[in-house]
XYZ file of C-alpha atoms in Angstrom:
452
model
C 36.318 -5.000 -4.131
C 34.874 -8.266 -2.738
C 31.192 -8.880 -1.982
C 31.488 -7.842 1.683
C 33.146 -4.555 0.757
C 30.453 -3.907 -1.871
C 27.676 -4.488 0.671
C 29.340 -2.221 3.242
C 29.842 0.483 0.627
C 26.184 0.191 -0.394
C 25.094 0.600 3.234
C 27.214 3.735 3.631
C 25.785 5.248 0.448
C 22.253 4.445 1.619
C 22.895 6.093 4.992
C 24.241 9.225 3.345
C 21.337 9.508 0.922
C 18.856 9.027 3.737
C 20.503 11.446 6.172
C 20.697 14.208 3.543
C 17.103 13.592 2.333
C 18.354 13.038 -1.217
C 15.553 10.579 -2.015
C 12.865 13.106 -1.084
C 14.654 15.826 -3.011
C 14.814 13.898 -6.262
C 11.327 12.456 -5.860
C 9.836 15.941 -5.508
C 11.849 17.279 -8.455
C 10.920 14.402 -10.756
C 7.266 14.543 -9.767
C 7.112 18.272 -10.490
C 8.925 17.914 -13.833
C 6.620 15.141 -15.001
C 3.431 16.914 -13.930
C 4.277 20.483 -15.005
C 6.548 19.837 -18.023
C 8.317 23.242 -17.844
C 9.834 24.703 -21.007
C 13.064 25.426 -19.129
C 13.590 22.465 -16.775
C 16.952 23.673 -15.419
C 15.637 27.032 -14.172
C 12.476 25.304 -13.002
C 14.507 22.930 -10.802
C 16.623 25.801 -9.452
C 13.466 27.605 -8.313
C 12.066 24.382 -6.851
C 15.222 23.897 -4.824
C 15.185 27.442 -3.455
C 11.442 27.776 -2.773
C 10.017 26.210 0.415
C 8.384 22.868 -0.475
C 4.596 22.658 -0.656
C 3.003 19.567 0.865
C -0.452 18.130 0.168
C -2.307 15.779 2.496
C -5.677 14.188 1.718
C -7.911 12.901 4.531
C -11.137 11.011 3.897
C -13.499 9.234 6.247
C -17.141 8.106 6.433
C -19.850 9.812 8.488
C -19.012 9.430 12.176
C -15.230 9.362 11.688
C -14.767 13.013 12.772
C -12.606 13.559 9.677
C -13.212 17.332 9.590
C -12.458 17.857 13.270
C -9.278 15.753 13.088
C -8.121 17.471 9.885
C -8.447 20.908 11.480
C -6.484 19.784 14.533
C -3.782 18.171 12.402
C -3.496 21.283 10.229
C -3.077 23.416 13.329
C -0.347 21.081 14.592
C 1.539 21.105 11.263
C 0.861 24.792 10.543
C -0.880 23.915 7.274
C -4.016 25.337 5.689
C -7.046 23.044 6.040
C -9.778 22.880 3.432
C -12.931 20.898 4.177
C -14.815 20.014 1.006
C -18.024 20.002 3.027
C -17.361 23.642 3.902
C -16.783 24.485 0.214
C -20.103 22.880 -0.696
C -22.043 24.659 2.059
C -20.490 27.939 0.997
C -21.786 27.351 -2.527
C -25.249 26.551 -1.145
C -25.248 29.846 0.763
C -24.756 31.726 -2.536
C -28.168 30.391 -3.663
C -26.708 29.709 -7.084
C -27.901 27.042 -9.527
C -24.856 25.031 -8.547
C -25.708 25.433 -4.879
C -29.234 24.182 -5.527
C -27.917 20.983 -7.124
C -25.650 20.439 -4.125
C -28.553 20.991 -1.722
C -30.741 18.557 -3.670
C -28.047 15.887 -3.314
C -27.870 16.519 0.431
C -31.638 16.163 0.753
C -31.505 12.776 -0.963
C -28.488 11.702 1.140
C -26.506 10.985 -2.021
C -23.110 12.047 -3.281
C -22.851 15.491 -4.857
C -22.256 14.949 -8.618
C -18.565 14.369 -9.311
C -18.246 17.136 -11.905
C -19.607 19.781 -9.513
C -17.481 18.947 -6.475
C -14.362 18.297 -8.569
C -14.518 21.701 -10.225
C -14.903 23.478 -6.884
C -12.003 21.571 -5.342
C -9.668 22.058 -8.306
C -10.196 25.826 -8.324
C -9.538 26.033 -4.609
C -6.362 23.945 -4.850
C -5.086 26.040 -7.755
C -5.304 29.125 -5.537
C -3.440 27.369 -2.722
C -0.712 26.263 -5.132
C -0.256 29.792 -6.467
C 0.375 30.898 -2.889
C 2.668 27.859 -2.369
C 0.743 26.860 0.758
C 0.962 23.387 2.255
C -2.545 22.116 2.900
C -4.808 19.353 4.149
C -7.790 18.516 1.942
C -10.561 16.837 3.919
C -13.401 14.893 2.306
C -11.952 14.456 -1.175
C -11.544 12.359 -3.270
C -14.329 9.955 -2.354
C -14.879 8.348 -5.762
C -12.749 6.948 -8.556
C -13.867 9.743 -10.890
C -12.777 12.395 -8.391
C -9.396 10.757 -7.867
C -8.688 10.419 -11.574
C -9.701 14.048 -12.139
C -7.104 15.196 -9.603
C -4.430 13.013 -11.178
C -5.175 14.405 -14.640
C -4.804 17.901 -13.180
C -1.409 16.938 -11.771
C -2.565 17.190 -8.132
C -0.830 14.341 -6.298
C -0.842 13.997 -2.491
C 2.294 13.524 -0.442
C 0.204 11.451 1.928
C -3.379 10.190 2.058
C -5.071 9.101 5.294
C -8.252 7.034 5.087
C -10.240 6.708 8.305
C -12.084 3.433 8.775
C -15.276 2.734 10.731
C -17.433 -0.411 11.012
C -20.503 -0.315 8.755
C -22.880 -0.268 11.713
C -21.181 2.832 13.147
C -21.643 4.582 9.789
C -25.312 3.574 9.658
C -25.897 4.726 13.252
C -24.323 8.107 12.510
C -26.493 8.651 9.438
C -29.627 7.616 11.362
C -28.824 10.233 14.014
C -28.362 12.782 11.259
C -31.806 11.962 9.858
C -33.408 12.156 13.312
C -31.815 15.544 13.991
C -32.730 17.032 10.621
C -35.970 18.559 11.926
C -37.969 16.670 9.325
C -35.830 17.710 6.344
C -34.748 14.106 5.746
C -37.859 12.360 7.073
C -38.875 11.371 3.517
C -35.955 8.962 3.275
C -36.627 5.262 3.715
C -35.266 3.250 6.635
C -32.767 1.434 4.408
C -31.183 4.644 3.078
C -28.497 4.672 5.778
C -27.354 1.150 4.926
C -27.345 2.026 1.214
C -25.155 5.056 1.874
C -22.679 2.994 3.918
C -22.492 0.446 1.098
C -21.990 3.190 -1.499
C -19.218 4.770 0.571
C -17.335 1.488 0.964
C -17.610 0.598 -2.717
C -16.354 4.018 -3.766
C -13.502 4.151 -1.265
C -12.328 0.739 -2.471
C -11.781 2.228 -5.945
C -10.074 5.282 -4.444
C -7.615 2.983 -2.661
C -6.755 1.312 -5.949
C -5.882 4.680 -7.511
C -3.803 5.844 -4.545
C -2.306 2.490 -3.543
C 1.172 3.979 -3.100
C 0.049 6.983 -1.064
C -2.529 6.039 1.543
C -2.510 4.888 5.146
C -5.553 3.333 6.803
C -6.365 4.336 10.368
C -9.061 3.006 12.691
C -11.248 6.029 13.458
C -12.163 4.527 16.842
C -8.508 4.265 17.863
C -7.326 6.056 20.989
C -4.824 8.887 20.493
C -5.924 9.019 16.865
C -4.592 12.511 16.205
C -1.126 11.532 17.447
C -1.119 8.491 15.161
C -2.164 10.571 12.140
C 0.550 13.148 12.872
C 3.142 10.381 13.140
C 2.129 8.827 9.830
C 2.036 12.124 7.967
C 5.379 13.338 9.288
C 6.946 9.961 8.609
C 5.626 9.824 5.066
C 6.606 13.354 4.189
C 9.919 13.704 5.978
C 11.667 10.380 6.258
C 10.513 8.358 3.236
C 11.984 5.275 4.880
C 10.759 2.900 2.155
C 12.847 4.820 -0.372
C 15.892 3.980 1.699
C 15.039 0.316 1.278
C 13.806 0.574 -2.292
C 14.561 -3.107 -2.890
C 13.717 -5.471 -0.038
C 13.891 -9.264 -0.153
C 11.662 -11.316 2.134
C 12.531 -14.971 2.681
C 11.286 -17.752 4.904
C 10.222 -21.394 5.035
C 6.811 -22.568 3.783
C 4.000 -21.334 6.008
C 6.054 -18.598 7.684
C 3.675 -15.886 6.421
C 6.091 -14.423 3.919
C 3.529 -13.267 1.359
C 1.151 -11.902 3.991
C 3.932 -9.807 5.508
C 5.141 -8.642 2.091
C 1.632 -7.462 1.286
C 1.362 -5.525 4.560
C 4.759 -3.864 4.056
C 3.778 -3.006 0.481
C 0.570 -1.341 1.639
C 2.227 0.522 4.505
C 5.151 1.934 2.564
C 3.956 2.107 -1.025
C 6.404 -0.501 -2.305
C 5.400 -2.788 -5.175
C 4.830 -6.373 -4.020
C 6.599 -8.713 -6.453
C 5.578 -12.274 -5.616
C 7.554 -14.925 -7.496
C 4.846 -17.532 -6.847
C 2.168 -15.204 -8.226
C 4.240 -14.610 -11.354
C 4.232 -18.372 -11.919
C 0.496 -18.620 -11.133
C -0.168 -15.953 -13.778
C 1.684 -18.073 -16.316
C -0.306 -21.149 -15.243
C -3.618 -19.270 -15.546
C -2.676 -18.101 -19.058
C -1.741 -21.707 -19.972
C 1.607 -20.674 -21.426
C 4.422 -23.164 -21.938
C 6.093 -21.752 -18.843
C 2.805 -22.203 -16.995
C 2.464 -25.857 -18.011
C 6.041 -26.592 -16.954
C 5.583 -24.718 -13.673
C 2.378 -26.559 -12.752
C 3.991 -29.925 -13.343
C 7.042 -29.054 -11.231
C 5.066 -27.450 -8.384
C 2.679 -30.394 -8.051
C 5.672 -32.706 -7.601
C 7.212 -30.449 -4.997
C 10.071 -29.565 -7.331
C 11.353 -26.079 -8.065
C 10.706 -24.378 -11.374
C 14.045 -23.985 -13.233
C 16.112 -21.056 -11.967
C 16.407 -19.360 -15.363
C 12.615 -19.393 -15.819
C 11.911 -17.784 -12.436
C 14.792 -15.326 -12.812
C 13.479 -14.189 -16.194
C 9.975 -13.566 -14.822
C 11.312 -11.683 -11.795
C 13.690 -9.551 -13.860
C 10.962 -8.566 -16.314
C 8.674 -7.571 -13.446
C 11.127 -5.470 -11.429
C 12.206 -3.575 -14.540
C 8.683 -2.214 -15.016
C 8.135 1.495 -14.269
C 6.200 1.062 -11.012
C 9.060 -0.901 -9.445
C 11.625 1.606 -10.657
C 9.668 4.569 -9.298
C 8.311 3.208 -6.016
C 10.749 0.432 -5.180
C 9.701 -3.144 -4.513
C 9.588 -5.953 -2.004
C 10.579 -9.240 -3.629
C 8.761 -12.191 -2.105
C 10.050 -15.755 -2.562
C 13.168 -15.100 -4.625
C 15.824 -16.419 -4.357
C 14.910 -19.969 -3.376
C 18.130 -21.733 -4.387
C 21.856 -21.092 -4.110
C 22.012 -20.546 -7.881
C 19.229 -17.930 -7.702
C 21.131 -16.282 -4.854
C 24.208 -16.040 -7.071
C 22.037 -14.581 -9.847
C 21.133 -11.515 -7.752
C 24.278 -9.671 -8.761
C 23.917 -10.672 -12.423
C 20.302 -9.457 -12.425
C 21.433 -6.187 -10.765
C 19.221 -6.814 -7.749
C 20.943 -4.998 -4.890
C 18.833 -5.463 -1.776
C 18.977 -2.787 0.880
C 17.425 -5.218 3.351
C 16.754 -8.957 3.549
C 13.943 -9.922 5.932
C 14.098 -13.518 7.124
C 11.036 -14.979 8.821
C 12.061 -17.661 11.290
C 9.734 -20.619 11.820
C 10.646 -24.064 13.162
C 9.448 -27.239 11.475
C 6.652 -27.837 13.997
C 5.148 -24.417 13.288
C 5.349 -25.004 9.535
C 3.592 -28.381 9.712
C 0.970 -26.992 12.083
C 0.160 -24.018 9.846
C -0.003 -26.005 6.630
C -1.949 -28.986 7.956
C -5.304 -29.510 6.236
C -5.046 -26.506 3.910
C -7.161 -26.724 0.751
C -6.936 -25.016 -2.626
C -9.715 -23.854 -4.951
C -8.749 -24.937 -8.497
C -10.912 -22.176 -10.011
C -9.592 -19.103 -8.165
C -6.291 -20.501 -6.919
C -7.180 -19.307 -3.391
C -5.929 -21.385 -0.468
C -7.977 -21.855 2.722
C -7.193 -23.382 6.091
C -9.686 -25.713 7.738
C -11.349 -22.937 9.770
C -11.784 -20.557 6.836
C -13.165 -23.312 4.592
C -16.144 -23.789 6.943
C -17.595 -20.397 5.991
C -17.301 -20.747 2.216
C -20.139 -21.220 -0.228
C -20.909 -24.977 -0.448
C -20.267 -24.828 -4.210
C -16.702 -23.769 -3.475
C -16.214 -26.189 -0.580
C -17.050 -29.206 -2.732
C -14.305 -28.474 -5.248
C -11.502 -27.882 -2.726
C -8.653 -30.374 -2.554
C -5.346 -30.639 -0.604
C -2.550 -28.346 -1.756
C -0.310 -30.681 -3.780
C 3.037 -29.268 -2.653
C 2.042 -29.245 1.040
C 1.892 -32.993 1.538
C 4.189 -34.041 4.446
C 6.730 -35.800 2.252
C 6.947 -32.814 -0.122
C 7.075 -30.310 2.754
C 10.083 -32.181 4.113
C 11.947 -31.620 0.840
C 10.980 -27.937 0.755
C 12.154 -27.393 4.329
C 15.471 -29.061 3.540
C 15.979 -26.734 0.569
C 15.103 -23.726 2.715
C 17.709 -24.618 5.361
C 20.391 -24.961 2.674
C 19.445 -21.569 1.215
C 19.419 -19.940 4.654
C 23.035 -20.968 5.296
C 24.150 -19.358 2.040
C 22.164 -16.151 2.642
C 23.627 -15.794 6.136
C 27.107 -16.362 4.776
C 26.912 -13.896 1.849
C 24.564 -11.167 3.155
C 24.939 -11.153 6.935
C 25.096 -7.339 7.155
C 21.743 -6.902 5.368
C 19.658 -9.411 7.310
C 16.780 -8.655 9.663
C 15.469 -11.794 11.385
C 11.924 -11.822 12.729
C 10.182 -14.711 14.421
C 7.082 -15.798 12.521
C 5.403 -17.141 15.658
C 3.597 -13.836 16.293
C 0.507 -12.101 14.952
C 0.807 -10.437 11.536
C 0.553 -6.987 13.134
C 3.341 -7.721 15.624
C 5.621 -8.965 12.857
C 4.832 -5.850 10.813
C 5.553 -3.602 13.804
C 8.957 -5.240 14.249
C 9.874 -4.644 10.601
C 8.432 -1.110 10.623
C 10.468 -0.189 13.682
C 13.648 -1.341 11.932
C 12.842 0.555 8.727
C 12.004 3.747 10.548
C 14.791 3.743 13.114
C 17.928 2.363 11.449
């Protein structure tokens, strides 16, 4: 079987697995086995296959995002049970219990209810839903790192997590209205309390995103047709699992095409692990390893780090558990014909190769006057550098491998690689012009992933 036949066979297998929902089936089985650790795994899996699947959706948003209202509407549309954590807390307050008093005190101070209290209430409620095998939407939880970790320890993992976003000022305005309409109950709070709450929410939700990085979607709460967008995301995430179809994606392009930015967006949207070959080398440089010293010297001269060095770093990374479980998008590898030939040896079988197209003029325009911070390694264009702290601005210097004469060499290497990729992997290639906004490029890729 030659390479073309192998690629065609792989595509047919992928289509079959996708059409029969085999990825979802095995993902659900493995997740349940790992979390529940049944004494008799065979019978456990038989029951799982015959029982209707239970789905869990988390929805969180700041004050003013209408998270509760949207969750109820979405639950009605999907025929799920909806649980609002705010409703659970108010129910406990109505019991006039000691627990309810602590919750009420937190409300009066416009602070978060203590994590241990709200977590215990939520866990008990979810346990009852799971016993009844009900699919549900959980609104308003988790909102802190502690809450998220508590759910994970209890084996409660969402199938999808929607986070509603609002500008800080909208959050502050909503809280101010709440204070004004409280009939004096919150009049003791200072004028800066609303801003403090917005800051606390954003800091906490940042940590929640880190915990659930492979599960969440972000949605603008001010977006029109918001409910329709949420329903689309949830149904896509639960039913199609398109990223599992393309569990290994390569993204290639010339310097300045926006390869890493796009890879990051795809990673966030579909829960794939972003494996950046340049970042792997930067990590070695930061740790001052022998590989790092060699890499820095080669990069500064516009030369490529030896193929075997890069291949070893990439192989080690993609063999780690997160890549095996969630799939990955490989950014910036291969960069040479030899690295391209190594794909088969390294057992990297891409389901899709995204090629960002950018002509030389666009490359030179994008990379002109870019500066690098030697401390953080961050790169800034001329516009972005204007808004930096003066202490940072003074230490910036031109990116060594983006000088015109070095860029010319890099572009020449890219064109040689492109010819070989097109020759060997034509059936796996998706070409996208880089001369668009990041969101438009992402939409083009997303459409392909979700509709082919």
